[in-house]
mmCIF file of C-alpha atoms in Angstrom:
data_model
loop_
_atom_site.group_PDB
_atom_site.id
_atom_site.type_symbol
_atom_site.label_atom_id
_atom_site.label_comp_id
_atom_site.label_asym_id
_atom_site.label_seq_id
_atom_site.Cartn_x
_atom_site.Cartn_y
_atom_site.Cartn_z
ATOM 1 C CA UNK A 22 13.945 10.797 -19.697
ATOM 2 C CA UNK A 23 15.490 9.728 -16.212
ATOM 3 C CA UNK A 24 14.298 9.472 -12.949
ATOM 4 C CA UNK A 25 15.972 9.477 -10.015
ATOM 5 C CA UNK A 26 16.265 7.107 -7.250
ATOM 6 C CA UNK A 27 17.077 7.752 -3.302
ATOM 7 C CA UNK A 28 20.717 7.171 -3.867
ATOM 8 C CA UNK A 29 21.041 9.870 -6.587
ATOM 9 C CA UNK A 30 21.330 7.534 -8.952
ATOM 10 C CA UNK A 31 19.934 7.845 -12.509
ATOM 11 C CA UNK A 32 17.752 4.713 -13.622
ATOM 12 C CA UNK A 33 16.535 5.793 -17.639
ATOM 13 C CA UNK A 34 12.875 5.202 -18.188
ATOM 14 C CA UNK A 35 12.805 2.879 -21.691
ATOM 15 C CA UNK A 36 12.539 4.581 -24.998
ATOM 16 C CA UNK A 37 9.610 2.832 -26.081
ATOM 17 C CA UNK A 38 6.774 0.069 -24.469
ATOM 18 C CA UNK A 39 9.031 -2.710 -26.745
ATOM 19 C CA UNK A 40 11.857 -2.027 -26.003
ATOM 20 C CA UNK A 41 10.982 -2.359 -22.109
ATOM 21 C CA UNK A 42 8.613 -5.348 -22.776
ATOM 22 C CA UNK A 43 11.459 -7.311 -24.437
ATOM 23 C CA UNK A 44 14.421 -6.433 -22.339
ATOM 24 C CA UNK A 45 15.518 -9.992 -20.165
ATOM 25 C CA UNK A 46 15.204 -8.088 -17.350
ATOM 26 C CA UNK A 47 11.892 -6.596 -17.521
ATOM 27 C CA UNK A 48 10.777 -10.634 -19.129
ATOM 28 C CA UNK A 49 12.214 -11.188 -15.591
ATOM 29 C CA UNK A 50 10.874 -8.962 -13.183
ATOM 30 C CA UNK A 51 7.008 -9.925 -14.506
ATOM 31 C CA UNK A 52 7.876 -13.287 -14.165
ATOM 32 C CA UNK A 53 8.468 -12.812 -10.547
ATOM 33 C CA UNK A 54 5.501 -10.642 -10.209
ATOM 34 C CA UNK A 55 3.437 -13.458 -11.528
ATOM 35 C CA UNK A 56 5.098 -15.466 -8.955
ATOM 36 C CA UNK A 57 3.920 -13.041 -6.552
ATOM 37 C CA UNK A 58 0.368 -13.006 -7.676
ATOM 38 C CA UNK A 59 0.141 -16.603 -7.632
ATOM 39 C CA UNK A 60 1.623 -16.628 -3.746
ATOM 40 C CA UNK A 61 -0.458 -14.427 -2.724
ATOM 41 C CA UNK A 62 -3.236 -15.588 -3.875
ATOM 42 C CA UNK A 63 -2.955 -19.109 -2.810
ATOM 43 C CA UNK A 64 -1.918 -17.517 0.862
ATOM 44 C CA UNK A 65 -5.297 -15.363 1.252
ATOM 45 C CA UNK A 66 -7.163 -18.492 -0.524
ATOM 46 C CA UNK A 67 -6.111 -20.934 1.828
ATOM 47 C CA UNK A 68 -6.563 -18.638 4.897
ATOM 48 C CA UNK A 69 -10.503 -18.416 4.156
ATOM 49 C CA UNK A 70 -10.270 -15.255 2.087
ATOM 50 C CA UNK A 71 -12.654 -14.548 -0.555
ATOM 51 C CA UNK A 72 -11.536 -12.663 -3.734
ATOM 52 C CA UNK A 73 -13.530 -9.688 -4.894
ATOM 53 C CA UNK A 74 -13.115 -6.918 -7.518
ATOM 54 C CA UNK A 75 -13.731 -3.773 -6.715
ATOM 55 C CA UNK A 76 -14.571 -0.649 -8.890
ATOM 56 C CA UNK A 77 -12.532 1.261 -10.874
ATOM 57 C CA UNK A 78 -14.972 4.531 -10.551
ATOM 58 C CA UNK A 79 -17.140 5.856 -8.303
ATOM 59 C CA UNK A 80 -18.742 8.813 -6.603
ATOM 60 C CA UNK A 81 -15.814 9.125 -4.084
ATOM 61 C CA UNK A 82 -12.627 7.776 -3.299
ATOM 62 C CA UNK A 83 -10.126 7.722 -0.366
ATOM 63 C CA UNK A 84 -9.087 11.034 0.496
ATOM 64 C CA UNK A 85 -5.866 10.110 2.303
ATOM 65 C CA UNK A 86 -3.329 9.863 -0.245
ATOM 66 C CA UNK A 87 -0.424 12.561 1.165
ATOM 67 C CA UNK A 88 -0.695 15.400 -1.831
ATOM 68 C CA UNK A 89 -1.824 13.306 -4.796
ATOM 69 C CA UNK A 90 -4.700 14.347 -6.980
ATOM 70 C CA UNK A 91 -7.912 12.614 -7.758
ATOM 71 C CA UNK A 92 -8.803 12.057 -11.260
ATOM 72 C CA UNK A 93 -12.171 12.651 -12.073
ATOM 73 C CA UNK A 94 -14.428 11.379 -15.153
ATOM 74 C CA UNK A 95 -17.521 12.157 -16.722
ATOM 75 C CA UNK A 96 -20.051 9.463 -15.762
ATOM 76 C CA UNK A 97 -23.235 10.083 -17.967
ATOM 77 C CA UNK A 98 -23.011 13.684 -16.262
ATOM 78 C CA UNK A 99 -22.025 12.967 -13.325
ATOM 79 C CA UNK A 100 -18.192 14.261 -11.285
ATOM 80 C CA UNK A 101 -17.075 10.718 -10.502
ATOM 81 C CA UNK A 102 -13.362 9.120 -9.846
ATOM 82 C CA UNK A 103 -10.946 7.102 -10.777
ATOM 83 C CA UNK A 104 -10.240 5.014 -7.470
ATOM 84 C CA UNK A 105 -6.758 5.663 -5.880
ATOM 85 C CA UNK A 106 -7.801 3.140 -3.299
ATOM 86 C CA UNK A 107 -10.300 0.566 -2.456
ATOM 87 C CA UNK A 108 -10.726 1.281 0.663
ATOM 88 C CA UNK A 109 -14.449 2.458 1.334
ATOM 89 C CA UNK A 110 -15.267 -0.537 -0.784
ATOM 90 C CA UNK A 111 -13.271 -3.240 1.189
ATOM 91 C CA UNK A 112 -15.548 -1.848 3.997
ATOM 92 C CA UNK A 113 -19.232 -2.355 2.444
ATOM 93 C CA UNK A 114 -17.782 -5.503 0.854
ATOM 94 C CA UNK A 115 -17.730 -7.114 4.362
ATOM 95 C CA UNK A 116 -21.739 -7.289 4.061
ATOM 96 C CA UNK A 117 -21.197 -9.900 1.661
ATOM 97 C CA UNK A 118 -18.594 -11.741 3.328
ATOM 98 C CA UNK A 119 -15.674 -11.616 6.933
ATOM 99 C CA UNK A 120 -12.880 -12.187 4.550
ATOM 100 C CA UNK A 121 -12.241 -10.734 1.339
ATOM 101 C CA UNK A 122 -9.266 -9.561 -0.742
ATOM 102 C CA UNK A 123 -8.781 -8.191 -4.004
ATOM 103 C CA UNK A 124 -6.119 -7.027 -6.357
ATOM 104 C CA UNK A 125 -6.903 -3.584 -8.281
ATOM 105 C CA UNK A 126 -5.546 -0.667 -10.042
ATOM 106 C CA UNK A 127 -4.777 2.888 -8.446
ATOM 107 C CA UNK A 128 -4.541 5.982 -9.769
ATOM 108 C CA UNK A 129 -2.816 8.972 -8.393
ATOM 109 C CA UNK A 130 -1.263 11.940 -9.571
ATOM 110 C CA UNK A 131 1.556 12.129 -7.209
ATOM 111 C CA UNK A 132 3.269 15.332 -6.824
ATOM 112 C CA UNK A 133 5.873 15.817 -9.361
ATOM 113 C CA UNK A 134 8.417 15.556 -6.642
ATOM 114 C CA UNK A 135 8.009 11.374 -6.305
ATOM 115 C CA UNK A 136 9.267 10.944 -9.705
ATOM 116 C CA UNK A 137 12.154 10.959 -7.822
ATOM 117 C CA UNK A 138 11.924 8.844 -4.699
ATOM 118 C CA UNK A 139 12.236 5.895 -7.117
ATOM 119 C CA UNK A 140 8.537 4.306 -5.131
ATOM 120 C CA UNK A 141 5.952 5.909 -6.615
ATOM 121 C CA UNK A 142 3.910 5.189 -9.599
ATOM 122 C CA UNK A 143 0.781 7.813 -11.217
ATOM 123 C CA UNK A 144 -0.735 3.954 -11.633
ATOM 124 C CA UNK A 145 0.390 1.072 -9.844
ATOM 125 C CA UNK A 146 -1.704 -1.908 -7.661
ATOM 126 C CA UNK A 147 -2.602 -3.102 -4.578
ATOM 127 C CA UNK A 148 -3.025 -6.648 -2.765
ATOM 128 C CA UNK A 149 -6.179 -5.003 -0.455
ATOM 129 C CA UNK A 150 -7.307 -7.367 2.178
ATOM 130 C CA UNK A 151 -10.308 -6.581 4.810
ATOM 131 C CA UNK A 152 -11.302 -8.762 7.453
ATOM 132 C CA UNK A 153 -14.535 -8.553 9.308
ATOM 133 C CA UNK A 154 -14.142 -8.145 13.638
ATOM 134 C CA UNK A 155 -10.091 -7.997 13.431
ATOM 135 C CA UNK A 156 -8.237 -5.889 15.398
ATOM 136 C CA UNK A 157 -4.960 -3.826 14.218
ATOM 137 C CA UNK A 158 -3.269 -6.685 15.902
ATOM 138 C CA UNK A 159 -4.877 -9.135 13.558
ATOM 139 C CA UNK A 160 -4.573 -7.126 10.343
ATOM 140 C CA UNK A 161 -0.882 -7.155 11.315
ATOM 141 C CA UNK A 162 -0.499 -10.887 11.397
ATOM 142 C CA UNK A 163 -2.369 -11.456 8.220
ATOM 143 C CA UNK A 164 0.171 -8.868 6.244
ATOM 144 C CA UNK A 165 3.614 -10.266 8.172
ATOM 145 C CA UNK A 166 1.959 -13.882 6.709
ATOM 146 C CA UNK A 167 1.370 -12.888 3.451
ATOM 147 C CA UNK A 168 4.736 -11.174 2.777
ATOM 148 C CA UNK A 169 7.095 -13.803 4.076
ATOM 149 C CA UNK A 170 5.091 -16.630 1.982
ATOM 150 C CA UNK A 171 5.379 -14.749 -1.243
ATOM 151 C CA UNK A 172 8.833 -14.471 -0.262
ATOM 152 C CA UNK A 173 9.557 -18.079 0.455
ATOM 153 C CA UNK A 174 7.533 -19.063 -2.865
ATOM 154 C CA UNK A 175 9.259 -16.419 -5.102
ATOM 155 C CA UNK A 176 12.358 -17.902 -3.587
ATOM 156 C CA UNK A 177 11.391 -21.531 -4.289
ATOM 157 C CA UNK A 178 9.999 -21.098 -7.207
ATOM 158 C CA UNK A 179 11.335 -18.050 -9.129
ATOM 159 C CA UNK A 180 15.634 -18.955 -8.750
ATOM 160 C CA UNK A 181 16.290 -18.628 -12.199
ATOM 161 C CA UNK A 182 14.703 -15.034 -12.596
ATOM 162 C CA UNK A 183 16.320 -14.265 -9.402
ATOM 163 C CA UNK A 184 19.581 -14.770 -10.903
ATOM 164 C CA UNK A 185 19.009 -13.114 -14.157
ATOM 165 C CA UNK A 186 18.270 -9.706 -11.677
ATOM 166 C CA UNK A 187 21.301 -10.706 -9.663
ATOM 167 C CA UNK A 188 19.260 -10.301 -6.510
ATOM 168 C CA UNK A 189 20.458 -13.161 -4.073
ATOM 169 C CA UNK A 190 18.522 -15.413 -2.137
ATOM 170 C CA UNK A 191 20.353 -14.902 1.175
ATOM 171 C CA UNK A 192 18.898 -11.279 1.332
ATOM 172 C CA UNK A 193 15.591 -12.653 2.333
ATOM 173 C CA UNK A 194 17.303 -15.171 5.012
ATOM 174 C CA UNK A 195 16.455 -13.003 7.932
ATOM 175 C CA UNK A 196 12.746 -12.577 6.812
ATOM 176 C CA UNK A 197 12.014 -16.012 6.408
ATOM 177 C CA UNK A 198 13.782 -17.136 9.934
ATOM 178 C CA UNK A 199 10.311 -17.055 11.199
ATOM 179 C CA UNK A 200 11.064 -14.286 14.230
ATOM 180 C CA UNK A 201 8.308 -11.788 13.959
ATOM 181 C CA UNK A 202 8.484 -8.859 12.220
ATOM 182 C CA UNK A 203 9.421 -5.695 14.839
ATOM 183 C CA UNK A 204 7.205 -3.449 15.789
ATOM 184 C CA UNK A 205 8.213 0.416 16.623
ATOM 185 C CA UNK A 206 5.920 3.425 17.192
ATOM 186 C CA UNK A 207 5.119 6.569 15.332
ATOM 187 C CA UNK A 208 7.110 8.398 17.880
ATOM 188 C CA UNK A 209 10.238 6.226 18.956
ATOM 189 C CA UNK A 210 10.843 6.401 14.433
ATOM 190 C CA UNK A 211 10.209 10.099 15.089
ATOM 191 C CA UNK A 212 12.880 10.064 17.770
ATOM 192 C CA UNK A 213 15.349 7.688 15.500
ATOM 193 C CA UNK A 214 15.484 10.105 12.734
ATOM 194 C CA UNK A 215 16.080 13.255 15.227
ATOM 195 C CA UNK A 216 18.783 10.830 16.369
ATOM 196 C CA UNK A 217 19.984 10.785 12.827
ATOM 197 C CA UNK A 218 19.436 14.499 11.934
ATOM 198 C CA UNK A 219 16.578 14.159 10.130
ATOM 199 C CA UNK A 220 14.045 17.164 10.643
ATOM 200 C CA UNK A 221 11.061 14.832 10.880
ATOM 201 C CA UNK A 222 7.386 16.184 11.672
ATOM 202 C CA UNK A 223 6.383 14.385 14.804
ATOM 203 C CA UNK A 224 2.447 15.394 14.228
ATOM 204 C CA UNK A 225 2.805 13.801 10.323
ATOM 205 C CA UNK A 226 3.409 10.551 8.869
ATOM 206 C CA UNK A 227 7.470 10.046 8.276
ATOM 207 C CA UNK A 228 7.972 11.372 5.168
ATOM 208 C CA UNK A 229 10.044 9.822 2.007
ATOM 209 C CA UNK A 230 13.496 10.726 3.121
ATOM 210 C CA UNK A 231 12.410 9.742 6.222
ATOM 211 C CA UNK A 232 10.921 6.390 5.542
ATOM 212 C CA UNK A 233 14.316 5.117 3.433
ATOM 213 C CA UNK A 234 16.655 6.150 6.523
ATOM 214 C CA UNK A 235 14.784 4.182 8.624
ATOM 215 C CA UNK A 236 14.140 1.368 6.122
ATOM 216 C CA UNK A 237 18.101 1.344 5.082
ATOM 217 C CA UNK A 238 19.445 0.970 8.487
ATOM 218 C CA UNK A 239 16.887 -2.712 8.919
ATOM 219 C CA UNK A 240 17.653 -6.321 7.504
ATOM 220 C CA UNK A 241 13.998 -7.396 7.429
ATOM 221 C CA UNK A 242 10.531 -5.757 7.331
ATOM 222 C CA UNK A 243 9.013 -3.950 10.261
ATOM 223 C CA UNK A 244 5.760 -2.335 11.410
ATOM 224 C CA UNK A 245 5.041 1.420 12.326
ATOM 225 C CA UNK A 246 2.082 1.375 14.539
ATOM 226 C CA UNK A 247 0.420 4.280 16.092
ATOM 227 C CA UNK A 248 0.180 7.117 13.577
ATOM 228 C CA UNK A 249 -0.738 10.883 15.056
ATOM 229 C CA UNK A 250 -4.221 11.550 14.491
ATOM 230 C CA UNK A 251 -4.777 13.866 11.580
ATOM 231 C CA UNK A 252 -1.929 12.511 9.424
ATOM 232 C CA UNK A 253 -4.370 9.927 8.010
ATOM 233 C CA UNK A 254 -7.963 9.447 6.079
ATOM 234 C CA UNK A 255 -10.681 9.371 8.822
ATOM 235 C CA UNK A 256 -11.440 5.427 8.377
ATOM 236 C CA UNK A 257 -8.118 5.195 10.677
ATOM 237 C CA UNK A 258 -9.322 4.125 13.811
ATOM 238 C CA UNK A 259 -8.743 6.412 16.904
ATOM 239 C CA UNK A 260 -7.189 4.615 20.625
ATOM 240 C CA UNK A 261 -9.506 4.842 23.401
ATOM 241 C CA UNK A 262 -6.253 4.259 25.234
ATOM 242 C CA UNK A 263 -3.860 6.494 23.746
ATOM 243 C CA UNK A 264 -6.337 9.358 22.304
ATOM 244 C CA UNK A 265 -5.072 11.170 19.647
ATOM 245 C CA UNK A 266 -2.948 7.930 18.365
ATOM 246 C CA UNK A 267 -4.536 5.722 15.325
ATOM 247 C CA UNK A 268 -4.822 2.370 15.370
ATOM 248 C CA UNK A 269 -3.011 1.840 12.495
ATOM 249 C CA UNK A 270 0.472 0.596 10.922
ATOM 250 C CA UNK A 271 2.815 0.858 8.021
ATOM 251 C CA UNK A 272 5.098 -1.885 6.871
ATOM 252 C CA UNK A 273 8.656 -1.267 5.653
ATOM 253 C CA UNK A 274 10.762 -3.432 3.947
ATOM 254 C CA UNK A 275 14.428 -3.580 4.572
ATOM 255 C CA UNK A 276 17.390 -2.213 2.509
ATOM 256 C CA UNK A 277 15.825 1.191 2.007
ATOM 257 C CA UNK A 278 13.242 0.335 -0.359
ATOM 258 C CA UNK A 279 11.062 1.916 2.052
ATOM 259 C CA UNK A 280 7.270 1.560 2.679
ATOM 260 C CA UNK A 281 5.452 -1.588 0.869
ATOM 261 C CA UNK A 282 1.938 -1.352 2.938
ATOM 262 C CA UNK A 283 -0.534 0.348 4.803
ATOM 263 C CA UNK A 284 -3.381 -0.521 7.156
ATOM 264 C CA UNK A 285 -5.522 0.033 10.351
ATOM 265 C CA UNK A 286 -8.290 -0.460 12.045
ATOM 266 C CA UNK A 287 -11.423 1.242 10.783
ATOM 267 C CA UNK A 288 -13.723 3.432 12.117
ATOM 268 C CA UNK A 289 -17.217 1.925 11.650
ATOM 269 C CA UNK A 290 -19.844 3.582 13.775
ATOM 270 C CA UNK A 291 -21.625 6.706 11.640
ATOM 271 C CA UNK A 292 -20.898 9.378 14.365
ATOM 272 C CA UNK A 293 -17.798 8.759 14.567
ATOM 273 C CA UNK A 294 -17.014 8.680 11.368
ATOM 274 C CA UNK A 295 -19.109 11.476 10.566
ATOM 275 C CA UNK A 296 -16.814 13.554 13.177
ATOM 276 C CA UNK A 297 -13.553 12.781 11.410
ATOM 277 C CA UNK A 298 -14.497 13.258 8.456
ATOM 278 C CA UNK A 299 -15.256 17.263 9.448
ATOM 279 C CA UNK A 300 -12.064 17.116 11.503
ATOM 280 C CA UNK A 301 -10.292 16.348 8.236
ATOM 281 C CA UNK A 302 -11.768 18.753 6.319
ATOM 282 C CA UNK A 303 -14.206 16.015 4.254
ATOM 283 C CA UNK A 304 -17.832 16.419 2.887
ATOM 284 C CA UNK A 305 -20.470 14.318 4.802
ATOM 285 C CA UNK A 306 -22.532 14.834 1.574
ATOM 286 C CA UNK A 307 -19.854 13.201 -1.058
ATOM 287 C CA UNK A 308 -19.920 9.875 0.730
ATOM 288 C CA UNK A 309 -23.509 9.318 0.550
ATOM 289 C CA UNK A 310 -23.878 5.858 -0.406
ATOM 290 C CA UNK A 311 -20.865 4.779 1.620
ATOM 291 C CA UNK A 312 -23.147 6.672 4.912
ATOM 292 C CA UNK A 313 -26.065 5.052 3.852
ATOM 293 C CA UNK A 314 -24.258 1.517 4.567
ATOM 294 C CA UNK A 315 -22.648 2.717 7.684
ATOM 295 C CA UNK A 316 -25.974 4.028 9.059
ATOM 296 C CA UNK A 317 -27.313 0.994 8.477
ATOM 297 C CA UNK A 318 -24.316 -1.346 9.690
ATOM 298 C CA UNK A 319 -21.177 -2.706 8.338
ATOM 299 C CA UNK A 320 -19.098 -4.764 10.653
ATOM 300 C CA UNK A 321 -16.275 -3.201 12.353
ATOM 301 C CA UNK A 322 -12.780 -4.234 10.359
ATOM 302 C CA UNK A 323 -8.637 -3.809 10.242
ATOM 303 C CA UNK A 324 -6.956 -4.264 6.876
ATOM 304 C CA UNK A 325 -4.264 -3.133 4.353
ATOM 305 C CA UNK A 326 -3.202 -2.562 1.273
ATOM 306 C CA UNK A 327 -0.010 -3.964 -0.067
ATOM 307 C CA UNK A 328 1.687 -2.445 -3.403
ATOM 308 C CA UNK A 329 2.333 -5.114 -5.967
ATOM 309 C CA UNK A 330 4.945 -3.077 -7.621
ATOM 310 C CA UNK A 331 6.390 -1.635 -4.606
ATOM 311 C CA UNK A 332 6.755 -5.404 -3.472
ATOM 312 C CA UNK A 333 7.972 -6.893 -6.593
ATOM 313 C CA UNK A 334 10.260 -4.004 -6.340
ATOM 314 C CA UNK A 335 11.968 -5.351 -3.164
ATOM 315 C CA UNK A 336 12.013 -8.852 -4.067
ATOM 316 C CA UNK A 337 13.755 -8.474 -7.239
ATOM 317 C CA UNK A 338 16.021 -6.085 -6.086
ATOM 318 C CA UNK A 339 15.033 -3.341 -8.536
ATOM 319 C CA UNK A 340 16.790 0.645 -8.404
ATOM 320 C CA UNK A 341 13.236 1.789 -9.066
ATOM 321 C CA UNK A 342 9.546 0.788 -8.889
ATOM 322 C CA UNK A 343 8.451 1.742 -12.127
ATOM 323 C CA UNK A 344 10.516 -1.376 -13.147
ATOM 324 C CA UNK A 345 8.376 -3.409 -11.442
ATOM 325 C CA UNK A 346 5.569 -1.994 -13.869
ATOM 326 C CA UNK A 347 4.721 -3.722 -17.777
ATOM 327 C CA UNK A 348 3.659 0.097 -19.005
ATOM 328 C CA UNK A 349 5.099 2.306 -15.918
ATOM 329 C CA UNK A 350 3.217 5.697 -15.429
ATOM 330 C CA UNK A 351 5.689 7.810 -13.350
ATOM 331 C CA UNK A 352 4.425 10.837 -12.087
ATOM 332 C CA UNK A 353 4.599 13.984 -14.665
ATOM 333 C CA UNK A 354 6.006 11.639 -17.062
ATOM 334 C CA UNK A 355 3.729 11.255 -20.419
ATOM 335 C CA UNK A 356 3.356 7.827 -21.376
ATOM 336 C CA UNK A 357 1.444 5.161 -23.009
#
């Protein structure tokens, strides 16, 4: 079977788990995502971070995934699921200590329409990182960071891989010039793609077709801050400035491989939280151990979530993300 990437182009899934595992490319492409893992770690290590590991199950999970299902399973008779983020987790971990990371598996089942974007996985994984009394800005600074030294280590250390994928060096040159990454609101990206004749919802987050446009027309990454409220999970932190606005961000990379991360400030007082979560449409009563350890304090926070195949994706230059992936689960397509 085929998917189908931005461009229209066909990219065939593998016939079989060995045949993928022993192709030079894919021997390649997990090579560099080593490379990554080992960058990024040393990065978040070196800035004070603490590595965690979060759950795979639970009673709840975040509810802000656009139009993917949860998975649930049967825990000794109890409706849990499987997590599709670590978010609420990240949060209560921040009782134990300011900094923390962690690198996890997702699930999702996207809607069968992403098999086609060429950036979605049913499975993939995320770099999460949380930090204790940061602001957006701050969360911001730690992600530009982290990106551009797994770049310059992937391209110090990872040449020979590099060339086997035919991705050049020089791609990256702009990234690593060490001018910081641009910043554009919700709204002005609203007002490019009407610009471009793209039909784009101004009161929803840009969507797929959207997010490439804006993504091919760049040389390096850049931020979208200041997401309408209601197009995200209510742990996005509301502006008393700009009410209505979150204070929150996506990063793009360049070359129109589109989004690679997502974070915010969170919303940490129980009322408020309490109220967004009914403005949403959420259960109070489903999050009950995660209200328990609001109502009794957890420090307010920013942070993100960075997809490890959706970066390894960019780095190596790859038509799609599920190449990224050693046993790639693309949505509606049964696999091992």
């Amino acid at each position: 079977m085929d998917t189908t990437t931005d461009t229209g182009t066909a990219t065939p899934l593998p016939a079989s788990p060995r045949e993928h595992l022993a192709s030079p490319t894919t021997r390649a492409v997990l090579r560099v995502q080593h490379a990554v893992l080992d960058a990024a770690r040393e990065h978040l290590r070196e800035h004070g971070f603490t590595e965690m590991l979060p759950p795979i199950i639970g009673p709840v999970t975040d509810p802000g995934a656009r139009g993917a299902k949860q998975v649930d399973v049967d825990y000794y008779g109890h409706r849990y699921k499987l997590m599709t983020s670590a978010i609420l987790y990240k949060q209560a971990s921040l009782t134990a200590f300011d900094k923390i990371f962690c690198i996890a598996p997702n699930v999702r089942l996207e809607p069968l329409e992403t098999s086609s974007t060429s950036r979605h996985l049913a499975e993939f994984h995320q770099i999460d990182v949380e930090v204790a009394g940061a602001s957006r800005e701050d969360a911001m600074a730690v992600a530009e960071g982290l990106v551009a030294h797994v770049v310059r280590r992937v391209v110090e250390r990872s040449a020979a891989e590099l060339e086997v994928l035919g991705r050049d060096p020089d791609a990256f040159a702009d990234l690593l010039s060490g001018r910081p990454f641009e910043r554009r609101a919700h709204a002005a990206a609203v007002a490019d793609l009407h610009g471009l004749g793209h039909d784009q919802n101004p009161d929803a987050e840009i969507d797929w077709t959207g997010e490439a446009m804006l993504s091919a027309k760049a040389s390096r990454p850049f931020f979208l801050t200041d997401y309408p409220k209601g197009s995200r999970g209510f742990y996005d932190k509301e502006s008393r400035d700009q009410p209505g606005r979150l204070r929150n961000f996506d990063l793009l990379a360049p070359e129109g491989y589109g989004e690679l991360c997502s974070g915010s400030e969170r919303e940490h007082e129980y009322g408020a939280i309490i109220a967004r979560m009914r403005e949403t449409g959420e259960n109070p009563a489903k999050y009950g151990w995660y209200l328990k350890m609001v109502r009794d304090g957890i420090p307010g926070s920013a942070g993100f979530g960075i997809g490890l195949e959706r970066l390894t994706r960019y780095i190596a230059g790859l038509e799609s993300v599920w190449q990224a992936s050693a046993y790639p689960k693309v949505p509606g397509v049964v696999s091992p």
